[in-house]
Amino acid sequence: MADHEEVKKKKGTSIVICGYPLSIFFIVVNEFCERFSYYGMRAVLVLYFKYFLRWDDDLATSIYHAFVALCYLTPILGAIVADSWLGKFKTIIYLSIVYALGQVVMAISAIHDLTDYDWNGTPDNMTLHVALSMVGLVLIALGTGGIKPCVAAFGGDQFQDHQERQRSTFFSVFYLCINAGSLLSTIITPILRAQECGIHTQQKCYSLAFGVPAALMVVALVVFIAGSGMYHKAEPQGNILLDVCKCIGFAIKNRFRHRGKEFPKRTHWMDWADEKYEKLLIAQIKMVLKVLFLYIPLPMFWTLFDQKGSRWTFQATTMDGNFGLLVLQPDQMQTVNPILILTLVPIMDSVVYPLIRKCGLNFTPLKRMTVGMFLAAMAFVAAALVQIEIDKTLPVFPSGVQSQLKTINLGRDPMTLTLSQHTVQLAPGQASDYFTFDEDFVIVSVDNTSISQNLTLAKGKRQSVILPSNNTQEWPMTEDLTAKPEQGANAIRFVSGIYPLNISTGGLDFGITDGSLYSNYSLLTYGSTVFTIESGGESCKYSREFGFGSSYTLIIPSSFTFGPDCAASIGVAEDIKPNSVHMALQIPQYFLITAGEVVFSVTGLEFSYSQAPSNMKAVLQAGWLFTVAIGNFIVLIVAELAQIPEQWAEYVLFASLLVAVCVIFSIMAHFYTYMDPAEIEAQFRKKDDDHEVRAEKKERKDSRRSQRSSLEMTEGTGSDPKENRM
């Protein structure tokens, strides 16, 4: 009776519905929430680095990929802990707690009011925010990586031997939940990030964008614990990965000890382990090593693939996200990837591959993976072409030894100005283009007058000189933007040539603008904005449509008067043009990289599974995840060391490297011989069985011989057997 209850406890008490254990529901919901949490946080992470922590593009990219690499290194640790010590259930519970704690710490790190002591919207103790975010990311990496190899396997453990079909369906649903969580989170969290929140000042709400994934991770943990009584919890059986490492280590050490010429050579260097380990284990390790050798070129694919969350997101910030009825945030373009995955996987399996087979082509797994690598390289060629188009629209800012200057006419009359060798005519409320100077000073003179000013220029800066209605007054100079406004926003300021004005829009107040003075820049989002200009009880409404990433100086000349047509006299100086290259141009590169992922990643997992020994599927899975980690480390190294000034050139560099690796991999694949691990294992087991049979026959033969010898000895002495029993 006790044994029966022990078995029941081990198997759990899950109710079966339509042939499926009810416990599967808790695991599937847990996976959906966990993937939502991970991909939601990751979608806005690189923008958090750049715009909240104020890191440059290269550092933000490096830390982003270091985090992703760590997420794919920790599965090895999680597998060892689960198989050798805690078991899958406890490992998932404990590491999910670590995971949720990390998400909460990340959300706290993004609260700008935490250290904004002077209430200016910028944290005053950035070191604290950086420290909290790094602690949070390490905890998240330990959590998500540690449970990665456990959850799917734990779900598979819930099925019994006669439920093979249901188990297969579970893995399909499990994969669907991963992509559904990824899709929804990359849509929702950028929207949350774009909101404004804060106690003292309103800023982009990264704390909310991290807080919702943290809440989803807590939900994932609660749901998983709720199903505890229904789970089949297999006890840890020991980690085959550790056994493999020990066997390889012994083979290397034994080979080193017997490196002299007097020792006979072995067919394979792993054969040096046969003094201590079974031949079957050695044969299995040989098969694994043969596949792992093919893995050597694979990290370069992941080097390109994971940049869609870093470099490609930065690229989207310089593009136009207006799709008509839909306006996309830069980090929402990542949703194209899971959408295409859900579309392309069934198309490839049901249409493309069957057509290729009907054409009589032998499209082997390794050939598919080669095509996938080539498609990823072409995706980066497409990204480079898009970047070249973006660069054509970007303003030319001054170098460190140059200065740029523009002039603004606030007077009532047109004027002609001379700036060194440049001559410009300006109507009232009009501004000139920027002129570039190498000198430290420039003389600006008004034609047909004796009025002139000797202006000091700031190296590496853009400036504007404001000419009031009375040219004999002082000519104020402003410092203009020398970079695109952040996150696709629009930087707007006012310059006024008349009496003090109060200018506002929505909750944003530009303050009082005195005659011939200017306001500071304020950031406005995409869309139509209505400004209210007030003075002495009179008001004027001025509306303008803004795109993405522009900068404007709105000029109120001295001739401005309130009335029905007051807005017509307001001039507009376009300091930085809005983003004109549409985000839709990124779709081809996303299509190519996703097609490459489907052909490369899905096929690679299938190939690894088919070529792995029965008890070493997890070993090859760990090796596969390790290639992802190495690929992200390569991005980190290139971003920090290469320092390529042109982004399109960096894209071409990565594409060229992957093409070269693709050629190498195709050569390696040509010489690869496909194996049937089950057949090889069966041969070794048959040899072992034959050896045991021969040993048993020999033992029986020796036993009969011993009995005959004993009988002969007894007869030789003439003793009676009956006497010996007394």
JSON list of N, CA, C and O in Angstrom, two decimals, residues 243-285:
[
{"chain": "A", "resi": 243, "resn": "ASP", "atom": "N", "xyz": [29.09, 13.57, -17.09]},
{"chain": "A", "resi": 243, "resn": "ASP", "atom": "CA", "xyz": [29.74, 12.31, -17.46]},
{"chain": "A", "resi": 243, "resn": "ASP", "atom": "C", "xyz": [30.52, 12.47, -18.77]},
{"chain": "A", "resi": 243, "resn": "ASP", "atom": "O", "xyz": [31.63, 11.94, -18.90]},
{"chain": "A", "resi": 244, "resn": "VAL", "atom": "N", "xyz": [29.94, 13.18, -19.72]},
{"chain": "A", "resi": 244, "resn": "VAL", "atom": "CA", "xyz": [30.62, 13.41, -21.00]},
{"chain": "A", "resi": 244, "resn": "VAL", "atom": "C", "xyz": [31.90, 14.20, -20.77]},
{"chain": "A", "resi": 244, "resn": "VAL", "atom": "O", "xyz": [32.96, 13.86, -21.32]},
{"chain": "A", "resi": 245, "resn": "CYS", "atom": "N", "xyz": [31.82, 15.25, -19.97]},
{"chain": "A", "resi": 245, "resn": "CYS", "atom": "CA", "xyz": [33.01, 16.08, -19.70]},
{"chain": "A", "resi": 245, "resn": "CYS", "atom": "C", "xyz": [34.09, 15.27, -19.00]},
{"chain": "A", "resi": 245, "resn": "CYS", "atom": "O", "xyz": [35.29, 15.41, -19.32]},
{"chain": "A", "resi": 246, "resn": "LYS", "atom": "N", "xyz": [33.70, 14.43, -18.05]},
{"chain": "A", "resi": 246, "resn": "LYS", "atom": "CA", "xyz": [34.68, 13.61, -17.34]},
{"chain": "A", "resi": 246, "resn": "LYS", "atom": "C", "xyz": [35.36, 12.62, -18.28]},
{"chain": "A", "resi": 246, "resn": "LYS", "atom": "O", "xyz": [36.57, 12.41, -18.22]},
{"chain": "A", "resi": 247, "resn": "CYS", "atom": "N", "xyz": [34.56, 12.01, -19.16]},
{"chain": "A", "resi": 247, "resn": "CYS", "atom": "CA", "xyz": [35.11, 11.04, -20.10]},
{"chain": "A", "resi": 247, "resn": "CYS", "atom": "C", "xyz": [36.08, 11.70, -21.08]},
{"chain": "A", "resi": 247, "resn": "CYS", "atom": "O", "xyz": [37.17, 11.18, -21.33]},
{"chain": "A", "resi": 248, "resn": "ILE", "atom": "N", "xyz": [35.70, 12.87, -21.60]},
{"chain": "A", "resi": 248, "resn": "ILE", "atom": "CA", "xyz": [36.58, 13.60, -22.51]},
{"chain": "A", "resi": 248, "resn": "ILE", "atom": "C", "xyz": [37.86, 14.02, -21.79]},
{"chain": "A", "resi": 248, "resn": "ILE", "atom": "O", "xyz": [38.97, 13.91, -22.32]},
{"chain": "A", "resi": 249, "resn": "GLY", "atom": "N", "xyz": [37.70, 14.50, -20.56]},
{"chain": "A", "resi": 249, "resn": "GLY", "atom": "CA", "xyz": [38.86, 14.91, -19.79]},
{"chain": "A", "resi": 249, "resn": "GLY", "atom": "C", "xyz": [39.82, 13.76, -19.53]},
{"chain": "A", "resi": 249, "resn": "GLY", "atom": "O", "xyz": [41.04, 13.92, -19.64]},
{"chain": "A", "resi": 250, "resn": "PHE", "atom": "N", "xyz": [39.27, 12.58, -19.23]},
{"chain": "A", "resi": 250, "resn": "PHE", "atom": "CA", "xyz": [40.12, 11.41, -18.99]},
{"chain": "A", "resi": 250, "resn": "PHE", "atom": "C", "xyz": [40.84, 10.99, -20.27]},
{"chain": "A", "resi": 250, "resn": "PHE", "atom": "O", "xyz": [42.03, 10.63, -20.23]},
{"chain": "A", "resi": 251, "resn": "ALA", "atom": "N", "xyz": [40.13, 11.06, -21.41]},
{"chain": "A", "resi": 251, "resn": "ALA", "atom": "CA", "xyz": [40.76, 10.69, -22.68]},
{"chain": "A", "resi": 251, "resn": "ALA", "atom": "C", "xyz": [41.93, 11.62, -23.00]},
{"chain": "A", "resi": 251, "resn": "ALA", "atom": "O", "xyz": [43.00, 11.17, -23.43]},
{"chain": "A", "resi": 252, "resn": "ILE", "atom": "N", "xyz": [41.72, 12.92, -22.80]},
{"chain": "A", "resi": 252, "resn": "ILE", "atom": "CA", "xyz": [42.80, 13.88, -23.07]},
{"chain": "A", "resi": 252, "resn": "ILE", "atom": "C", "xyz": [43.98, 13.64, -22.14]},
{"chain": "A", "resi": 252, "resn": "ILE", "atom": "O", "xyz": [45.14, 13.63, -22.56]},
{"chain": "A", "resi": 253, "resn": "LYS", "atom": "N", "xyz": [43.70, 13.43, -20.85]},
{"chain": "A", "resi": 253, "resn": "LYS", "atom": "CA", "xyz": [44.76, 13.22, -19.87]},
{"chain": "A", "resi": 253, "resn": "LYS", "atom": "C", "xyz": [45.51, 11.92, -20.15]},
{"chain": "A", "resi": 253, "resn": "LYS", "atom": "O", "xyz": [46.75, 11.88, -20.09]},
{"chain": "A", "resi": 254, "resn": "ASN", "atom": "N", "xyz": [44.76, 10.88, -20.49]},
{"chain": "A", "resi": 254, "resn": "ASN", "atom": "CA", "xyz": [45.40, 9.59, -20.77]},
{"chain": "A", "resi": 254, "resn": "ASN", "atom": "C", "xyz": [46.23, 9.65, -22.05]},
{"chain": "A", "resi": 254, "resn": "ASN", "atom": "O", "xyz": [47.31, 9.05, -22.13]},
{"chain": "A", "resi": 255, "resn": "ARG", "atom": "N", "xyz": [45.74, 10.39, -23.05]},
{"chain": "A", "resi": 255, "resn": "ARG", "atom": "CA", "xyz": [46.51, 10.54, -24.29]},
{"chain": "A", "resi": 255, "resn": "ARG", "atom": "C", "xyz": [47.80, 11.30, -24.02]},
{"chain": "A", "resi": 255, "resn": "ARG", "atom": "O", "xyz": [48.86, 10.97, -24.58]},
{"chain": "A", "resi": 256, "resn": "PHE", "atom": "N", "xyz": [47.74, 12.30, -23.17]},
{"chain": "A", "resi": 256, "resn": "PHE", "atom": "CA", "xyz": [48.93, 13.09, -22.84]},
{"chain": "A", "resi": 256, "resn": "PHE", "atom": "C", "xyz": [49.96, 12.22, -22.11]},
{"chain": "A", "resi": 256, "resn": "PHE", "atom": "O", "xyz": [51.17, 12.37, -22.33]},
{"chain": "A", "resi": 257, "resn": "ARG", "atom": "N", "xyz": [49.49, 11.33, -21.26]},
{"chain": "A", "resi": 257, "resn": "ARG", "atom": "CA", "xyz": [50.41, 10.45, -20.52]},
{"chain": "A", "resi": 257, "resn": "ARG", "atom": "C", "xyz": [51.10, 9.46, -21.44]},
{"chain": "A", "resi": 257, "resn": "ARG", "atom": "O", "xyz": [52.23, 9.05, -21.19]},
{"chain": "A", "resi": 258, "resn": "HIS", "atom": "N", "xyz": [50.41, 9.05, -22.51]},
{"chain": "A", "resi": 258, "resn": "HIS", "atom": "CA", "xyz": [50.95, 8.03, -23.41]},
{"chain": "A", "resi": 258, "resn": "HIS", "atom": "C", "xyz": [51.28, 8.64, -24.77]},
{"chain": "A", "resi": 258, "resn": "HIS", "atom": "O", "xyz": [50.90, 8.11, -25.82]},
{"chain": "A", "resi": 259, "resn": "ARG", "atom": "N", "xyz": [51.99, 9.76, -24.73]},
{"chain": "A", "resi": 259, "resn": "ARG", "atom": "CA", "xyz": [52.29, 10.45, -25.98]},
{"chain": "A", "resi": 259, "resn": "ARG", "atom": "C", "xyz": [53.58, 9.97, -26.64]},
{"chain": "A", "resi": 259, "resn": "ARG", "atom": "O", "xyz": [53.95, 10.44, -27.70]},
{"chain": "A", "resi": 260, "resn": "GLY", "atom": "N", "xyz": [54.29, 9.04, -26.01]},
{"chain": "A", "resi": 260, "resn": "GLY", "atom": "CA", "xyz": [55.54, 8.53, -26.58]},
{"chain": "A", "resi": 260, "resn": "GLY", "atom": "C", "xyz": [55.29, 7.62, -27.78]},
{"chain": "A", "resi": 260, "resn": "GLY", "atom": "O", "xyz": [54.21, 7.07, -27.98]},
{"chain": "A", "resi": 261, "resn": "LYS", "atom": "N", "xyz": [56.35, 7.44, -28.60]},
{"chain": "A", "resi": 261, "resn": "LYS", "atom": "CA", "xyz": [56.23, 6.61, -29.79]},
{"chain": "A", "resi": 261, "resn": "LYS", "atom": "C", "xyz": [56.07, 5.14, -29.45]},
{"chain": "A", "resi": 261, "resn": "LYS", "atom": "O", "xyz": [55.62, 4.34, -30.28]},
{"chain": "A", "resi": 262, "resn": "GLU", "atom": "N", "xyz": [56.49, 4.75, -28.23]},
{"chain": "A", "resi": 262, "resn": "GLU", "atom": "CA", "xyz": [56.42, 3.33, -27.88]},
{"chain": "A", "resi": 262, "resn": "GLU", "atom": "C", "xyz": [54.99, 2.86, -27.63]},
{"chain": "A", "resi": 262, "resn": "GLU", "atom": "O", "xyz": [54.72, 1.65, -27.57]},
{"chain": "A", "resi": 263, "resn": "PHE", "atom": "N", "xyz": [54.04, 3.81, -27.48]},
{"chain": "A", "resi": 263, "resn": "PHE", "atom": "CA", "xyz": [52.65, 3.43, -27.23]},
{"chain": "A", "resi": 263, "resn": "PHE", "atom": "C", "xyz": [51.90, 3.34, -28.56]},
{"chain": "A", "resi": 263, "resn": "PHE", "atom": "O", "xyz": [52.04, 4.21, -29.42]},
{"chain": "A", "resi": 264, "resn": "PRO", "atom": "N", "xyz": [51.14, 2.29, -28.75]},
{"chain": "A", "resi": 264, "resn": "PRO", "atom": "CA", "xyz": [50.42, 2.12, -30.02]},
{"chain": "A", "resi": 264, "resn": "PRO", "atom": "C", "xyz": [49.36, 3.22, -30.20]},
{"chain": "A", "resi": 264, "resn": "PRO", "atom": "O", "xyz": [48.73, 3.66, -29.24]},
{"chain": "A", "resi": 265, "resn": "LYS", "atom": "N", "xyz": [49.18, 3.64, -31.45]},
{"chain": "A", "resi": 265, "resn": "LYS", "atom": "CA", "xyz": [48.20, 4.67, -31.75]},
{"chain": "A", "resi": 265, "resn": "LYS", "atom": "C", "xyz": [46.78, 4.11, -31.69]},
{"chain": "A", "resi": 265, "resn": "LYS", "atom": "O", "xyz": [46.56, 2.92, -31.91]},
{"chain": "A", "resi": 266, "resn": "ARG", "atom": "N", "xyz": [45.83, 4.99, -31.39]},
{"chain": "A", "resi": 266, "resn": "ARG", "atom": "CA", "xyz": [44.42, 4.61, -31.38]},
{"chain": "A", "resi": 266, "resn": "ARG", "atom": "C", "xyz": [43.73, 5.19, -32.61]},
{"chain": "A", "resi": 266, "resn": "ARG", "atom": "O", "xyz": [44.16, 6.20, -33.17]},
{"chain": "A", "resi": 267, "resn": "THR", "atom": "N", "xyz": [42.65, 4.54, -33.03]},
{"chain": "A", "resi": 267, "resn": "THR", "atom": "CA", "xyz": [41.91, 5.00, -34.20]},
{"chain": "A", "resi": 267, "resn": "THR", "atom": "C", "xyz": [41.37, 6.42, -33.99]},
{"chain": "A", "resi": 267, "resn": "THR", "atom": "O", "xyz": [41.39, 7.25, -34.89]},
{"chain": "A", "resi": 268, "resn": "HIS", "atom": "N", "xyz": [40.88, 6.72, -32.82]},
{"chain": "A", "resi": 268, "resn": "HIS", "atom": "CA", "xyz": [40.32, 8.02, -32.46]},
{"chain": "A", "resi": 268, "resn": "HIS", "atom": "C", "xyz": [40.86, 8.40, -31.09]},
{"chain": "A", "resi": 268, "resn": "HIS", "atom": "O", "xyz": [41.05, 7.53, -30.23]},
{"chain": "A", "resi": 269, "resn": "TRP", "atom": "N", "xyz": [41.09, 9.69, -30.88]},
{"chain": "A", "resi": 269, "resn": "TRP", "atom": "CA", "xyz": [41.68, 10.09, -29.60]},
{"chain": "A", "resi": 269, "resn": "TRP", "atom": "C", "xyz": [40.76, 9.79, -28.42]},
{"chain": "A", "resi": 269, "resn": "TRP", "atom": "O", "xyz": [41.24, 9.62, -27.29]},
{"chain": "A", "resi": 270, "resn": "MET", "atom": "N", "xyz": [39.44, 9.67, -28.65]},
{"chain": "A", "resi": 270, "resn": "MET", "atom": "CA", "xyz": [38.54, 9.31, -27.55]},
{"chain": "A", "resi": 270, "resn": "MET", "atom": "C", "xyz": [38.73, 7.86, -27.11]},
{"chain": "A", "resi": 270, "resn": "MET", "atom": "O", "xyz": [38.30, 7.47, -26.01]},
{"chain": "A", "resi": 271, "resn": "ASP", "atom": "N", "xyz": [39.38, 7.02, -27.97]},
{"chain": "A", "resi": 271, "resn": "ASP", "atom": "CA", "xyz": [39.60, 5.62, -27.60]},
{"chain": "A", "resi": 271, "resn": "ASP", "atom": "C", "xyz": [40.55, 5.49, -26.41]},
{"chain": "A", "resi": 271, "resn": "ASP", "atom": "O", "xyz": [40.63, 4.41, -25.80]},
{"chain": "A", "resi": 272, "resn": "TRP", "atom": "N", "xyz": [41.26, 6.57, -26.08]},
{"chain": "A", "resi": 272, "resn": "TRP", "atom": "CA", "xyz": [42.14, 6.52, -24.90]},
{"chain": "A", "resi": 272, "resn": "TRP", "atom": "C", "xyz": [41.34, 6.46, -23.61]},
{"chain": "A", "resi": 272, "resn": "TRP", "atom": "O", "xyz": [41.92, 6.25, -22.53]},
{"chain": "A", "resi": 273, "resn": "ALA", "atom": "N", "xyz": [40.02, 6.64, -23.68]},
{"chain": "A", "resi": 273, "resn": "ALA", "atom": "CA", "xyz": [39.19, 6.57, -22.47]},
{"chain": "A", "resi": 273, "resn": "ALA", "atom": "C", "xyz": [38.64, 5.19, -22.21]},
{"chain": "A", "resi": 273, "resn": "ALA", "atom": "O", "xyz": [37.97, 4.98, -21.19]},
{"chain": "A", "resi": 274, "resn": "ASP", "atom": "N", "xyz": [38.91, 4.20, -23.11]},
{"chain": "A", "resi": 274, "resn": "ASP", "atom": "CA", "xyz": [38.29, 2.89, -22.95]},
{"chain": "A", "resi": 274, "resn": "ASP", "atom": "C", "xyz": [38.85, 2.09, -21.78]},
{"chain": "A", "resi": 274, "resn": "ASP", "atom": "O", "xyz": [38.30, 1.04, -21.44]},
{"chain": "A", "resi": 275, "resn": "GLU", "atom": "N", "xyz": [39.94, 2.57, -21.16]},
{"chain": "A", "resi": 275, "resn": "GLU", "atom": "CA", "xyz": [40.46, 1.89, -19.98]},
{"chain": "A", "resi": 275, "resn": "GLU", "atom": "C", "xyz": [39.55, 2.08, -18.77]},
{"chain": "A", "resi": 275, "resn": "GLU", "atom": "O", "xyz": [39.62, 1.30, -17.81]},
{"chain": "A", "resi": 276, "resn": "LYS", "atom": "N", "xyz": [38.74, 3.13, -18.80]},
{"chain": "A", "resi": 276, "resn": "LYS", "atom": "CA", "xyz": [37.89, 3.45, -17.64]},
{"chain": "A", "resi": 276, "resn": "LYS", "atom": "C", "xyz": [36.41, 3.49, -17.98]},
{"chain": "A", "resi": 276, "resn": "LYS", "atom": "O", "xyz": [35.57, 3.21, -17.13]},
{"chain": "A", "resi": 277, "resn": "TYR", "atom": "N", "xyz": [36.06, 3.85, -19.22]},
{"chain": "A", "resi": 277, "resn": "TYR", "atom": "CA", "xyz": [34.66, 4.05, -19.58]},
{"chain": "A", "resi": 277, "resn": "TYR", "atom": "C", "xyz": [34.21, 3.03, -20.62]},
{"chain": "A", "resi": 277, "resn": "TYR", "atom": "O", "xyz": [35.03, 2.48, -21.37]},
{"chain": "A", "resi": 278, "resn": "GLU", "atom": "N", "xyz": [32.89, 2.80, -20.65]},
{"chain": "A", "resi": 278, "resn": "GLU", "atom": "CA", "xyz": [32.32, 1.81, -21.56]},
{"chain": "A", "resi": 278, "resn": "GLU", "atom": "C", "xyz": [32.49, 2.27, -23.01]},
{"chain": "A", "resi": 278, "resn": "GLU", "atom": "O", "xyz": [32.47, 3.45, -23.32]},
{"chain": "A", "resi": 279, "resn": "LYS", "atom": "N", "xyz": [32.62, 1.28, -23.89]},
{"chain": "A", "resi": 279, "resn": "LYS", "atom": "CA", "xyz": [32.79, 1.58, -25.31]},
{"chain": "A", "resi": 279, "resn": "LYS", "atom": "C", "xyz": [31.55, 2.26, -25.88]},
{"chain": "A", "resi": 279, "resn": "LYS", "atom": "O", "xyz": [31.64, 3.08, -26.80]},
{"chain": "A", "resi": 280, "resn": "LEU", "atom": "N", "xyz": [30.35, 1.92, -25.36]},
{"chain": "A", "resi": 280, "resn": "LEU", "atom": "CA", "xyz": [29.13, 2.55, -25.84]},
{"chain": "A", "resi": 280, "resn": "LEU", "atom": "C", "xyz": [29.14, 4.04, -25.55]},
{"chain": "A", "resi": 280, "resn": "LEU", "atom": "O", "xyz": [28.81, 4.86, -26.43]},
{"chain": "A", "resi": 281, "resn": "LEU", "atom": "N", "xyz": [29.54, 4.43, -24.34]},
{"chain": "A", "resi": 281, "resn": "LEU", "atom": "CA", "xyz": [29.61, 5.84, -23.99]},
{"chain": "A", "resi": 281, "resn": "LEU", "atom": "C", "xyz": [30.62, 6.57, -24.88]},
{"chain": "A", "resi": 281, "resn": "LEU", "atom": "O", "xyz": [30.36, 7.68, -25.36]},
{"chain": "A", "resi": 282, "resn": "ILE", "atom": "N", "xyz": [31.74, 5.94, -25.12]},
{"chain": "A", "resi": 282, "resn": "ILE", "atom": "CA", "xyz": [32.77, 6.55, -25.97]},
{"chain": "A", "resi": 282, "resn": "ILE", "atom": "C", "xyz": [32.24, 6.74, -27.39]},
{"chain": "A", "resi": 282, "resn": "ILE", "atom": "O", "xyz": [32.45, 7.78, -28.02]},
{"chain": "A", "resi": 283, "resn": "ALA", "atom": "N", "xyz": [31.53, 5.74, -27.91]},
{"chain": "A", "resi": 283, "resn": "ALA", "atom": "CA", "xyz": [30.95, 5.85, -29.25]},
{"chain": "A", "resi": 283, "resn": "ALA", "atom": "C", "xyz": [29.93, 6.98, -29.31]},
{"chain": "A", "resi": 283, "resn": "ALA", "atom": "O", "xyz": [29.84, 7.71, -30.30]},
{"chain": "A", "resi": 284, "resn": "GLN", "atom": "N", "xyz": [29.13, 7.12, -28.26]},
{"chain": "A", "resi": 284, "resn": "GLN", "atom": "CA", "xyz": [28.14, 8.19, -28.23]},
{"chain": "A", "resi": 284, "resn": "GLN", "atom": "C", "xyz": [28.82, 9.57, -28.21]},
{"chain": "A", "resi": 284, "resn": "GLN", "atom": "O", "xyz": [28.38, 10.50, -28.88]},
{"chain": "A", "resi": 285, "resn": "ILE", "atom": "N", "xyz": [29.90, 9.68, -27.45]},
{"chain": "A", "resi": 285, "resn": "ILE", "atom": "CA", "xyz": [30.63, 10.95, -27.39]},
{"chain": "A", "resi": 285, "resn": "ILE", "atom": "C", "xyz": [31.24, 11.27, -28.75]},
{"chain": "A", "resi": 285, "resn": "ILE", "atom": "O", "xyz": [31.27, 12.44, -29.18]}
]
